[in-house]
């Protein structure tokens, strides 16, 4: 998501939302189409890999070739963030009390660049050193070897997709977004404090200008802007607290879904 925000020419919220909606909608439409046609063709006898059930012909050959192209180009795209994540996790150390007030610079660089575009600059740690060539080669080789072992050992694609969907999909869709928002919206978070300060400044400027227009002078009477600002601030604070609780509830819900899916997949695989 951060890469899209950095690379897209018009990175307004409505534009990025349209890009994400179009990409996810297209992928979901293709998945639904394949699922419906598979069940219409084979009914209850459908297996995890629908393409393998069709007799060899031109259409099935094109489908198998499309899967080959998909795997060939998606594997490098998956190895890149996996390597970066392994490198970041291996370098992670607990932050001391002195550095807790600073923004971690070891996270996503695009995230840091996006946050630093505003006028209020958040202090950050020194830029992390680049990954050495030896470390790059070792991590990449390890990922390739492990993935090759999994590919040669596991013969059932539906089992792999079942476990990946149970863990990865629930984490990305429910658990991680809820935990991220809960952490960022914490009153002790520097990003939360900066965003609150910007909102307060906007409310103060807007209330001051409205009061100045009514009085015919930029100087407002004592308490005028405070009376107009306080209800907005209380309402915004209530919404923030509610969203923070809902984000934690979303993460808990995702955890329940993941445990349930893992238990069902394990039980079904044991039955077969």
PDB file of C-alpha atoms in Angstrom:
ATOM      1  CA  UNK A   1       0.000   0.000   0.000  1.00  0.00           C
ATOM      2  CA  UNK A   2       2.812   2.406   0.862  1.00  0.00           C
ATOM      3  CA  UNK A   3       4.513   1.633  -2.449  1.00  0.00           C
ATOM      4  CA  UNK A   4       1.317   2.569  -4.276  1.00  0.00           C
ATOM      5  CA  UNK A   5       1.094   5.849  -2.364  1.00  0.00           C
ATOM      6  CA  UNK A   6       4.669   6.714  -3.283  1.00  0.00           C
ATOM      7  CA  UNK A   7       4.558   5.682  -6.932  1.00  0.00           C
ATOM      8  CA  UNK A   8       1.117   6.855  -8.022  1.00  0.00           C
ATOM      9  CA  UNK A   9       1.119  10.294  -9.622  1.00  0.00           C
ATOM     10  CA  UNK A  10      -2.071  11.498  -7.958  1.00  0.00           C
ATOM     11  CA  UNK A  11      -1.921  10.034  -4.443  1.00  0.00           C
ATOM     12  CA  UNK A  12      -5.057  11.647  -3.103  1.00  0.00           C
ATOM     13  CA  UNK A  13      -7.241   9.522  -0.862  1.00  0.00           C
ATOM     14  CA  UNK A  14     -10.025   9.167  -3.415  1.00  0.00           C
ATOM     15  CA  UNK A  15      -7.541   8.203  -6.141  1.00  0.00           C
ATOM     16  CA  UNK A  16      -5.725   5.559  -4.068  1.00  0.00           C
ATOM     17  CA  UNK A  17      -9.064   4.178  -2.899  1.00  0.00           C
ATOM     18  CA  UNK A  18     -10.132   3.808  -6.526  1.00  0.00           C
ATOM     19  CA  UNK A  19      -6.912   1.978  -7.419  1.00  0.00           C
ATOM     20  CA  UNK A  20      -7.223  -0.428  -4.491  1.00  0.00           C
ATOM     21  CA  UNK A  21     -10.917  -1.028  -5.171  1.00  0.00           C
ATOM     22  CA  UNK A  22     -10.302  -1.685  -8.864  1.00  0.00           C
ATOM     23  CA  UNK A  23      -7.422  -4.105  -8.251  1.00  0.00           C
ATOM     24  CA  UNK A  24      -9.130  -6.060  -5.480  1.00  0.00           C
ATOM     25  CA  UNK A  25     -12.437  -6.024  -7.344  1.00  0.00           C
ATOM     26  CA  UNK A  26     -10.845  -7.398 -10.514  1.00  0.00           C
ATOM     27  CA  UNK A  27      -9.067 -10.183  -8.639  1.00  0.00           C
ATOM     28  CA  UNK A  28     -12.210 -11.055  -6.665  1.00  0.00           C
ATOM     29  CA  UNK A  29     -14.297 -11.170  -9.852  1.00  0.00           C
ATOM     30  CA  UNK A  30     -11.871 -13.606 -11.491  1.00  0.00           C
ATOM     31  CA  UNK A  31     -11.813 -15.818  -8.385  1.00  0.00           C
ATOM     32  CA  UNK A  32     -15.608 -15.869  -8.182  1.00  0.00           C
ATOM     33  CA  UNK A  33     -15.895 -16.635 -11.904  1.00  0.00           C
ATOM     34  CA  UNK A  34     -13.480 -19.555 -11.666  1.00  0.00           C
ATOM     35  CA  UNK A  35     -15.205 -20.881  -8.545  1.00  0.00           C
ATOM     36  CA  UNK A  36     -18.680 -20.735 -10.101  1.00  0.00           C
ATOM     37  CA  UNK A  37     -17.607 -22.370 -13.363  1.00  0.00           C
ATOM     38  CA  UNK A  38     -15.747 -25.079 -11.450  1.00  0.00           C
ATOM     39  CA  UNK A  39     -18.773 -26.006  -9.374  1.00  0.00           C
ATOM     40  CA  UNK A  40     -21.022 -25.880 -12.426  1.00  0.00           C
ATOM     41  CA  UNK A  41     -18.668 -28.293 -14.211  1.00  0.00           C
ATOM     42  CA  UNK A  42     -17.888 -30.809 -11.444  1.00  0.00           C
ATOM     43  CA  UNK A  43     -20.313 -30.129  -8.608  1.00  0.00           C
ATOM     44  CA  UNK A  44     -19.303 -31.734  -5.309  1.00  0.00           C
ATOM     45  CA  UNK A  45     -16.393 -33.553  -6.981  1.00  0.00           C
ATOM     46  CA  UNK A  46     -14.402 -30.361  -7.480  1.00  0.00           C
ATOM     47  CA  UNK A  47     -10.857 -30.403  -6.066  1.00  0.00           C
ATOM     48  CA  UNK A  48      -8.456 -27.676  -5.017  1.00  0.00           C
ATOM     49  CA  UNK A  49      -6.839 -27.286  -8.438  1.00  0.00           C
ATOM     50  CA  UNK A  50      -9.741 -26.980 -10.876  1.00  0.00           C
ATOM     51  CA  UNK A  51      -7.489 -26.791 -13.943  1.00  0.00           C
ATOM     52  CA  UNK A  52      -6.166 -30.324 -13.331  1.00  0.00           C
ATOM     53  CA  UNK A  53      -9.688 -31.772 -13.669  1.00  0.00           C
ATOM     54  CA  UNK A  54     -10.260 -30.563 -17.215  1.00  0.00           C
ATOM     55  CA  UNK A  55      -9.292 -32.807 -20.101  1.00  0.00           C
ATOM     56  CA  UNK A  56      -6.220 -31.675 -22.083  1.00  0.00           C
ATOM     57  CA  UNK A  57      -7.317 -29.217 -24.746  1.00  0.00           C
ATOM     58  CA  UNK A  58      -6.506 -25.703 -25.867  1.00  0.00           C
ATOM     59  CA  UNK A  59      -8.448 -23.972 -23.083  1.00  0.00           C
ATOM     60  CA  UNK A  60      -6.963 -26.079 -20.278  1.00  0.00           C
ATOM     61  CA  UNK A  61      -3.482 -25.658 -21.741  1.00  0.00           C
ATOM     62  CA  UNK A  62      -3.917 -21.882 -21.732  1.00  0.00           C
ATOM     63  CA  UNK A  63      -5.060 -22.099 -18.106  1.00  0.00           C
ATOM     64  CA  UNK A  64      -2.013 -24.145 -17.098  1.00  0.00           C
ATOM     65  CA  UNK A  65       0.273 -21.716 -18.932  1.00  0.00           C
ATOM     66  CA  UNK A  66      -1.377 -18.818 -17.106  1.00  0.00           C
ATOM     67  CA  UNK A  67      -0.662 -20.515 -13.770  1.00  0.00           C
ATOM     68  CA  UNK A  68       2.981 -20.963 -14.784  1.00  0.00           C
ATOM     69  CA  UNK A  69       3.272 -17.271 -15.690  1.00  0.00           C
ATOM     70  CA  UNK A  70       1.552 -16.310 -12.434  1.00  0.00           C
ATOM     71  CA  UNK A  71       3.942 -18.326 -10.306  1.00  0.00           C
ATOM     72  CA  UNK A  72       6.970 -17.213 -12.287  1.00  0.00           C
ATOM     73  CA  UNK A  73       6.279 -13.517 -11.810  1.00  0.00           C
ATOM     74  CA  UNK A  74       4.626 -13.580  -8.377  1.00  0.00           C
ATOM     75  CA  UNK A  75       7.437 -15.504  -6.683  1.00  0.00           C
ATOM     76  CA  UNK A  76      10.017 -12.677  -6.991  1.00  0.00           C
ATOM     77  CA  UNK A  77       7.393 -10.187  -5.791  1.00  0.00           C
ATOM     78  CA  UNK A  78       6.804 -12.329  -2.712  1.00  0.00           C
ATOM     79  CA  UNK A  79      10.486 -12.936  -2.019  1.00  0.00           C
ATOM     80  CA  UNK A  80      11.257  -9.201  -1.985  1.00  0.00           C
ATOM     81  CA  UNK A  81       9.067  -8.253   1.018  1.00  0.00           C
ATOM     82  CA  UNK A  82       9.868 -11.566   2.702  1.00  0.00           C
ATOM     83  CA  UNK A  83      13.589 -10.828   2.546  1.00  0.00           C
ATOM     84  CA  UNK A  84      13.077  -7.293   3.815  1.00  0.00           C
ATOM     85  CA  UNK A  85      10.905  -8.554   6.679  1.00  0.00           C
ATOM     86  CA  UNK A  86      13.425 -11.205   7.712  1.00  0.00           C
ATOM     87  CA  UNK A  87      16.194  -8.618   7.651  1.00  0.00           C
ATOM     88  CA  UNK A  88      14.165  -6.138   9.720  1.00  0.00           C
ATOM     89  CA  UNK A  89      13.083  -8.737  12.280  1.00  0.00           C
ATOM     90  CA  UNK A  90      16.632 -10.031  12.719  1.00  0.00           C
ATOM     91  CA  UNK A  91      17.880  -6.476  13.354  1.00  0.00           C
ATOM     92  CA  UNK A  92      15.089  -5.521  15.737  1.00  0.00           C
ATOM     93  CA  UNK A  93      16.025  -4.681  19.299  1.00  0.00           C
ATOM     94  CA  UNK A  94      13.785  -3.468  22.151  1.00  0.00           C
ATOM     95  CA  UNK A  95      13.732   0.332  22.284  1.00  0.00           C
ATOM     96  CA  UNK A  96      15.094   2.000  25.392  1.00  0.00           C
ATOM     97  CA  UNK A  97      13.160   4.626  27.331  1.00  0.00           C
ATOM     98  CA  UNK A  98      15.255   7.360  25.784  1.00  0.00           C
ATOM     99  CA  UNK A  99      14.388   6.347  22.236  1.00  0.00           C
ATOM    100  CA  UNK A 100      10.738   5.476  22.761  1.00  0.00           C
ATOM    101  CA  UNK A 101       9.710   9.031  21.998  1.00  0.00           C
ATOM    102  CA  UNK A 102      11.286   8.883  18.562  1.00  0.00           C
ATOM    103  CA  UNK A 103       9.798   7.343  15.484  1.00  0.00           C
ATOM    104  CA  UNK A 104      11.432   4.034  14.478  1.00  0.00           C
ATOM    105  CA  UNK A 105      13.335   4.456  11.249  1.00  0.00           C
ATOM    106  CA  UNK A 106      13.698   0.730  10.683  1.00  0.00           C
ATOM    107  CA  UNK A 107      10.129   0.420   9.443  1.00  0.00           C
ATOM    108  CA  UNK A 108       8.804   1.010   5.974  1.00  0.00           C
ATOM    109  CA  UNK A 109      10.722   3.875   4.322  1.00  0.00           C
ATOM    110  CA  UNK A 110       7.647   4.867   2.378  1.00  0.00           C
ATOM    111  CA  UNK A 111       5.728   5.186   5.637  1.00  0.00           C
ATOM    112  CA  UNK A 112       8.398   7.532   7.014  1.00  0.00           C
ATOM    113  CA  UNK A 113       8.434   9.608   3.854  1.00  0.00           C
ATOM    114  CA  UNK A 114       4.666   9.929   3.887  1.00  0.00           C
ATOM    115  CA  UNK A 115       4.566  11.031   7.500  1.00  0.00           C
ATOM    116  CA  UNK A 116       7.368  13.539   7.063  1.00  0.00           C
ATOM    117  CA  UNK A 117       5.651  15.341   4.204  1.00  0.00           C
ATOM    118  CA  UNK A 118       3.603  17.441   6.597  1.00  0.00           C
ATOM    119  CA  UNK A 119       4.820  20.590   8.271  1.00  0.00           C
ATOM    120  CA  UNK A 120       5.270  18.970  11.677  1.00  0.00           C
ATOM    121  CA  UNK A 121       8.367  16.853  11.428  1.00  0.00           C
ATOM    122  CA  UNK A 122       8.553  13.919  13.786  1.00  0.00           C
ATOM    123  CA  UNK A 123      12.019  13.233  15.190  1.00  0.00           C
ATOM    124  CA  UNK A 124      13.464  10.002  13.924  1.00  0.00           C
ATOM    125  CA  UNK A 125      16.400   7.783  14.591  1.00  0.00           C
ATOM    126  CA  UNK A 126      19.403   7.596  12.357  1.00  0.00           C
ATOM    127  CA  UNK A 127      18.855   5.950   9.001  1.00  0.00           C
ATOM    128  CA  UNK A 128      19.444   2.179   9.177  1.00  0.00           C
ATOM    129  CA  UNK A 129      22.394   0.809   7.296  1.00  0.00           C
ATOM    130  CA  UNK A 130      21.832  -0.937   3.996  1.00  0.00           C
ATOM    131  CA  UNK A 131      21.794  -4.717   3.780  1.00  0.00           C
ATOM    132  CA  UNK A 132      25.218  -6.104   2.922  1.00  0.00           C
ATOM    133  CA  UNK A 133      25.691  -8.285  -0.142  1.00  0.00           C
ATOM    134  CA  UNK A 134      26.585 -11.316   1.976  1.00  0.00           C
ATOM    135  CA  UNK A 135      23.504 -10.902   4.156  1.00  0.00           C
ATOM    136  CA  UNK A 136      21.377 -10.357   1.041  1.00  0.00           C
ATOM    137  CA  UNK A 137      22.680 -13.553  -0.531  1.00  0.00           C
ATOM    138  CA  UNK A 138      22.272 -15.646   2.637  1.00  0.00           C
ATOM    139  CA  UNK A 139      18.690 -14.551   3.290  1.00  0.00           C
ATOM    140  CA  UNK A 140      17.661 -14.924  -0.351  1.00  0.00           C
ATOM    141  CA  UNK A 141      19.244 -18.364  -0.649  1.00  0.00           C
ATOM    142  CA  UNK A 142      17.584 -19.530   2.560  1.00  0.00           C
ATOM    143  CA  UNK A 143      14.169 -18.376   1.362  1.00  0.00           C
ATOM    144  CA  UNK A 144      14.607 -20.085  -2.019  1.00  0.00           C
ATOM    145  CA  UNK A 145      15.799 -23.364  -0.462  1.00  0.00           C
ATOM    146  CA  UNK A 146      12.978 -23.458   2.093  1.00  0.00           C
ATOM    147  CA  UNK A 147      10.334 -22.644  -0.502  1.00  0.00           C
ATOM    148  CA  UNK A 148      11.763 -25.318  -2.823  1.00  0.00           C
ATOM    149  CA  UNK A 149      11.590 -27.920  -0.045  1.00  0.00           C
ATOM    150  CA  UNK A 150       7.961 -26.997   0.640  1.00  0.00           C
ATOM    151  CA  UNK A 151       7.107 -27.126  -3.064  1.00  0.00           C
ATOM    152  CA  UNK A 152       8.688 -30.597  -3.476  1.00  0.00           C
ATOM    153  CA  UNK A 153       7.200 -31.965  -0.258  1.00  0.00           C
ATOM    154  CA  UNK A 154       3.605 -30.747  -0.438  1.00  0.00           C
ATOM    155  CA  UNK A 155       1.614 -32.137  -3.346  1.00  0.00           C
ATOM    156  CA  UNK A 156      -1.850 -30.801  -2.466  1.00  0.00           C
ATOM    157  CA  UNK A 157      -2.396 -27.194  -3.476  1.00  0.00           C
ATOM    158  CA  UNK A 158      -5.720 -26.895  -1.676  1.00  0.00           C
ATOM    159  CA  UNK A 159      -4.139 -27.728   1.682  1.00  0.00           C
ATOM    160  CA  UNK A 160      -1.518 -25.050   1.216  1.00  0.00           C
ATOM    161  CA  UNK A 161      -4.110 -22.466   0.227  1.00  0.00           C
ATOM    162  CA  UNK A 162      -6.284 -23.484   3.170  1.00  0.00           C
ATOM    163  CA  UNK A 163      -3.543 -22.853   5.727  1.00  0.00           C
ATOM    164  CA  UNK A 164      -2.327 -19.710   3.980  1.00  0.00           C
ATOM    165  CA  UNK A 165      -5.856 -18.347   3.946  1.00  0.00           C
ATOM    166  CA  UNK A 166      -6.390 -19.260   7.588  1.00  0.00           C
ATOM    167  CA  UNK A 167      -3.266 -17.462   8.780  1.00  0.00           C
ATOM    168  CA  UNK A 168      -2.195 -14.887   6.211  1.00  0.00           C
ATOM    169  CA  UNK A 169      -5.575 -13.654   5.028  1.00  0.00           C
ATOM    170  CA  UNK A 170      -7.016 -13.254   8.512  1.00  0.00           C
ATOM    171  CA  UNK A 171      -3.871 -11.519   9.730  1.00  0.00           C
ATOM    172  CA  UNK A 172      -3.775  -9.051   6.840  1.00  0.00           C
ATOM    173  CA  UNK A 173      -7.535  -8.416   6.802  1.00  0.00           C
ATOM    174  CA  UNK A 174      -8.402  -8.288  10.502  1.00  0.00           C
ATOM    175  CA  UNK A 175      -5.594  -8.751  13.036  1.00  0.00           C
ATOM    176  CA  UNK A 176      -2.809  -6.492  11.777  1.00  0.00           C
ATOM    177  CA  UNK A 177      -4.965  -3.493  10.718  1.00  0.00           C
ATOM    178  CA  UNK A 178      -6.672  -3.495  14.105  1.00  0.00           C
ATOM    179  CA  UNK A 179      -3.408  -3.739  16.014  1.00  0.00           C
ATOM    180  CA  UNK A 180      -1.736  -1.082  13.845  1.00  0.00           C
ATOM    181  CA  UNK A 181      -4.508   1.444  14.423  1.00  0.00           C
ATOM    182  CA  UNK A 182      -4.648   0.621  18.135  1.00  0.00           C
ATOM    183  CA  UNK A 183      -0.914   1.209  18.427  1.00  0.00           C
ATOM    184  CA  UNK A 184      -0.788   4.386  16.311  1.00  0.00           C
ATOM    185  CA  UNK A 185      -3.831   5.909  18.037  1.00  0.00           C
ATOM    186  CA  UNK A 186      -2.282   5.460  21.468  1.00  0.00           C
ATOM    187  CA  UNK A 187      -2.016   8.781  23.372  1.00  0.00           C
ATOM    188  CA  UNK A 188       1.703   8.076  23.858  1.00  0.00           C
ATOM    189  CA  UNK A 189       2.330   7.699  20.130  1.00  0.00           C
ATOM    190  CA  UNK A 190       4.198  10.681  18.595  1.00  0.00           C
ATOM    191  CA  UNK A 191       2.166  10.368  15.387  1.00  0.00           C
ATOM    192  CA  UNK A 192      -1.082  10.521  17.344  1.00  0.00           C
ATOM    193  CA  UNK A 193       0.075  13.600  19.257  1.00  0.00           C
ATOM    194  CA  UNK A 194       1.151  15.361  16.074  1.00  0.00           C
ATOM    195  CA  UNK A 195      -2.128  14.594  14.295  1.00  0.00           C
ATOM    196  CA  UNK A 196      -4.107  15.851  17.285  1.00  0.00           C
ATOM    197  CA  UNK A 197      -2.075  19.043  17.295  1.00  0.00           C
ATOM    198  CA  UNK A 198      -2.795  19.594  13.596  1.00  0.00           C
ATOM    199  CA  UNK A 199      -6.529  19.046  14.155  1.00  0.00           C
ATOM    200  CA  UNK A 200      -6.516  21.425  17.091  1.00  0.00           C
ATOM    201  CA  UNK A 201      -4.728  24.076  15.029  1.00  0.00           C
ATOM    202  CA  UNK A 202      -7.268  23.710  12.223  1.00  0.00           C
ATOM    203  CA  UNK A 203     -10.170  24.014  14.645  1.00  0.00           C
ATOM    204  CA  UNK A 204      -8.585  27.031  16.280  1.00  0.00           C
ATOM    205  CA  UNK A 205      -7.934  28.781  12.955  1.00  0.00           C
ATOM    206  CA  UNK A 206     -11.395  28.001  11.605  1.00  0.00           C
ATOM    207  CA  UNK A 207     -13.174  29.096  14.761  1.00  0.00           C
ATOM    208  CA  UNK A 208     -11.119  32.268  14.996  1.00  0.00           C
ATOM    209  CA  UNK A 209     -11.884  33.256  11.398  1.00  0.00           C
ATOM    210  CA  UNK A 210     -15.607  32.607  11.812  1.00  0.00           C
ATOM    211  CA  UNK A 211     -15.752  34.642  14.997  1.00  0.00           C
ATOM    212  CA  UNK A 212     -13.743  37.421  13.402  1.00  0.00           C
ATOM    213  CA  UNK A 213     -16.126  37.607  10.442  1.00  0.00           C
ATOM    214  CA  UNK A 214     -19.148  37.864  12.679  1.00  0.00           C
ATOM    215  CA  UNK A 215     -17.642  40.616  14.796  1.00  0.00           C
ATOM    216  CA  UNK A 216     -16.252  42.496  11.798  1.00  0.00           C
ATOM    217  CA  UNK A 217     -12.780  42.312  13.273  1.00  0.00           C
ATOM    218  CA  UNK A 218     -10.056  39.658  13.410  1.00  0.00           C
ATOM    219  CA  UNK A 219      -9.973  40.074  17.187  1.00  0.00           C
ATOM    220  CA  UNK A 220     -12.544  37.864  18.867  1.00  0.00           C
ATOM    221  CA  UNK A 221     -14.179  38.223  22.219  1.00  0.00           C
ATOM    222  CA  UNK A 222     -12.805  36.110  25.057  1.00  0.00           C
ATOM    223  CA  UNK A 223     -14.298  32.631  25.118  1.00  0.00           C
ATOM    224  CA  UNK A 224     -15.941  32.874  21.679  1.00  0.00           C
ATOM    225  CA  UNK A 225     -13.679  30.436  19.835  1.00  0.00           C
ATOM    226  CA  UNK A 226     -13.418  28.192  22.868  1.00  0.00           C
ATOM    227  CA  UNK A 227     -17.182  27.738  23.015  1.00  0.00           C
ATOM    228  CA  UNK A 228     -17.215  26.779  19.323  1.00  0.00           C
ATOM    229  CA  UNK A 229     -14.147  24.570  19.519  1.00  0.00           C
ATOM    230  CA  UNK A 230     -14.812  22.505  22.618  1.00  0.00           C
ATOM    231  CA  UNK A 231     -17.878  20.607  21.299  1.00  0.00           C
ATOM    232  CA  UNK A 232     -15.981  19.648  18.151  1.00  0.00           C
ATOM    233  CA  UNK A 233     -12.972  18.528  20.159  1.00  0.00           C
ATOM    234  CA  UNK A 234     -15.125  16.431  22.488  1.00  0.00           C
ATOM    235  CA  UNK A 235     -16.937  14.814  19.571  1.00  0.00           C
ATOM    236  CA  UNK A 236     -13.679  14.045  17.793  1.00  0.00           C
ATOM    237  CA  UNK A 237     -12.153  12.597  20.939  1.00  0.00           C
ATOM    238  CA  UNK A 238     -15.221  10.388  21.445  1.00  0.00           C
ATOM    239  CA  UNK A 239     -14.923   9.070  17.883  1.00  0.00           C
ATOM    240  CA  UNK A 240     -11.216   8.389  18.342  1.00  0.00           C
ATOM    241  CA  UNK A 241     -11.822   6.444  21.527  1.00  0.00           C
ATOM    242  CA  UNK A 242     -14.605   4.476  19.874  1.00  0.00           C
ATOM    243  CA  UNK A 243     -12.474   3.669  16.823  1.00  0.00           C
ATOM    244  CA  UNK A 244      -9.617   2.578  19.067  1.00  0.00           C
ATOM    245  CA  UNK A 245     -11.881   0.144  20.909  1.00  0.00           C
ATOM    246  CA  UNK A 246     -13.350  -1.103  17.644  1.00  0.00           C
ATOM    247  CA  UNK A 247      -9.868  -1.681  16.199  1.00  0.00           C
ATOM    248  CA  UNK A 248      -8.969  -3.858  19.180  1.00  0.00           C
ATOM    249  CA  UNK A 249     -12.263  -5.723  18.772  1.00  0.00           C
ATOM    250  CA  UNK A 250     -11.446  -6.248  15.064  1.00  0.00           C
ATOM    251  CA  UNK A 251      -8.073  -7.766  15.971  1.00  0.00           C
ATOM    252  CA  UNK A 252      -9.725 -10.074  18.534  1.00  0.00           C
ATOM    253  CA  UNK A 253     -12.328 -11.105  15.974  1.00  0.00           C
ATOM    254  CA  UNK A 254      -9.611 -11.884  13.430  1.00  0.00           C
ATOM    255  CA  UNK A 255      -7.768 -13.993  15.985  1.00  0.00           C
ATOM    256  CA  UNK A 256     -10.934 -15.991  16.672  1.00  0.00           C
ATOM    257  CA  UNK A 257     -11.485 -16.490  12.935  1.00  0.00           C
ATOM    258  CA  UNK A 258      -7.894 -17.652  12.451  1.00  0.00           C
ATOM    259  CA  UNK A 259      -8.074 -20.168  15.306  1.00  0.00           C
ATOM    260  CA  UNK A 260     -11.414 -21.478  14.056  1.00  0.00           C
ATOM    261  CA  UNK A 261     -10.198 -21.855  10.466  1.00  0.00           C
ATOM    262  CA  UNK A 262      -6.990 -23.571  11.553  1.00  0.00           C
ATOM    263  CA  UNK A 263      -8.929 -26.001  13.728  1.00  0.00           C
ATOM    264  CA  UNK A 264     -11.381 -26.832  10.924  1.00  0.00           C
ATOM    265  CA  UNK A 265      -8.607 -27.287   8.342  1.00  0.00           C
ATOM    266  CA  UNK A 266      -6.617 -29.498  10.689  1.00  0.00           C
ATOM    267  CA  UNK A 267      -9.690 -31.614  11.469  1.00  0.00           C
ATOM    268  CA  UNK A 268     -10.650 -32.012   7.792  1.00  0.00           C
ATOM    269  CA  UNK A 269      -7.112 -32.901   6.774  1.00  0.00           C
ATOM    270  CA  UNK A 270      -6.911 -35.467   9.554  1.00  0.00           C
ATOM    271  CA  UNK A 271     -10.179 -37.037   8.364  1.00  0.00           C
ATOM    272  CA  UNK A 272      -8.779 -37.475   4.865  1.00  0.00           C
TER     273      UNK A 272
END
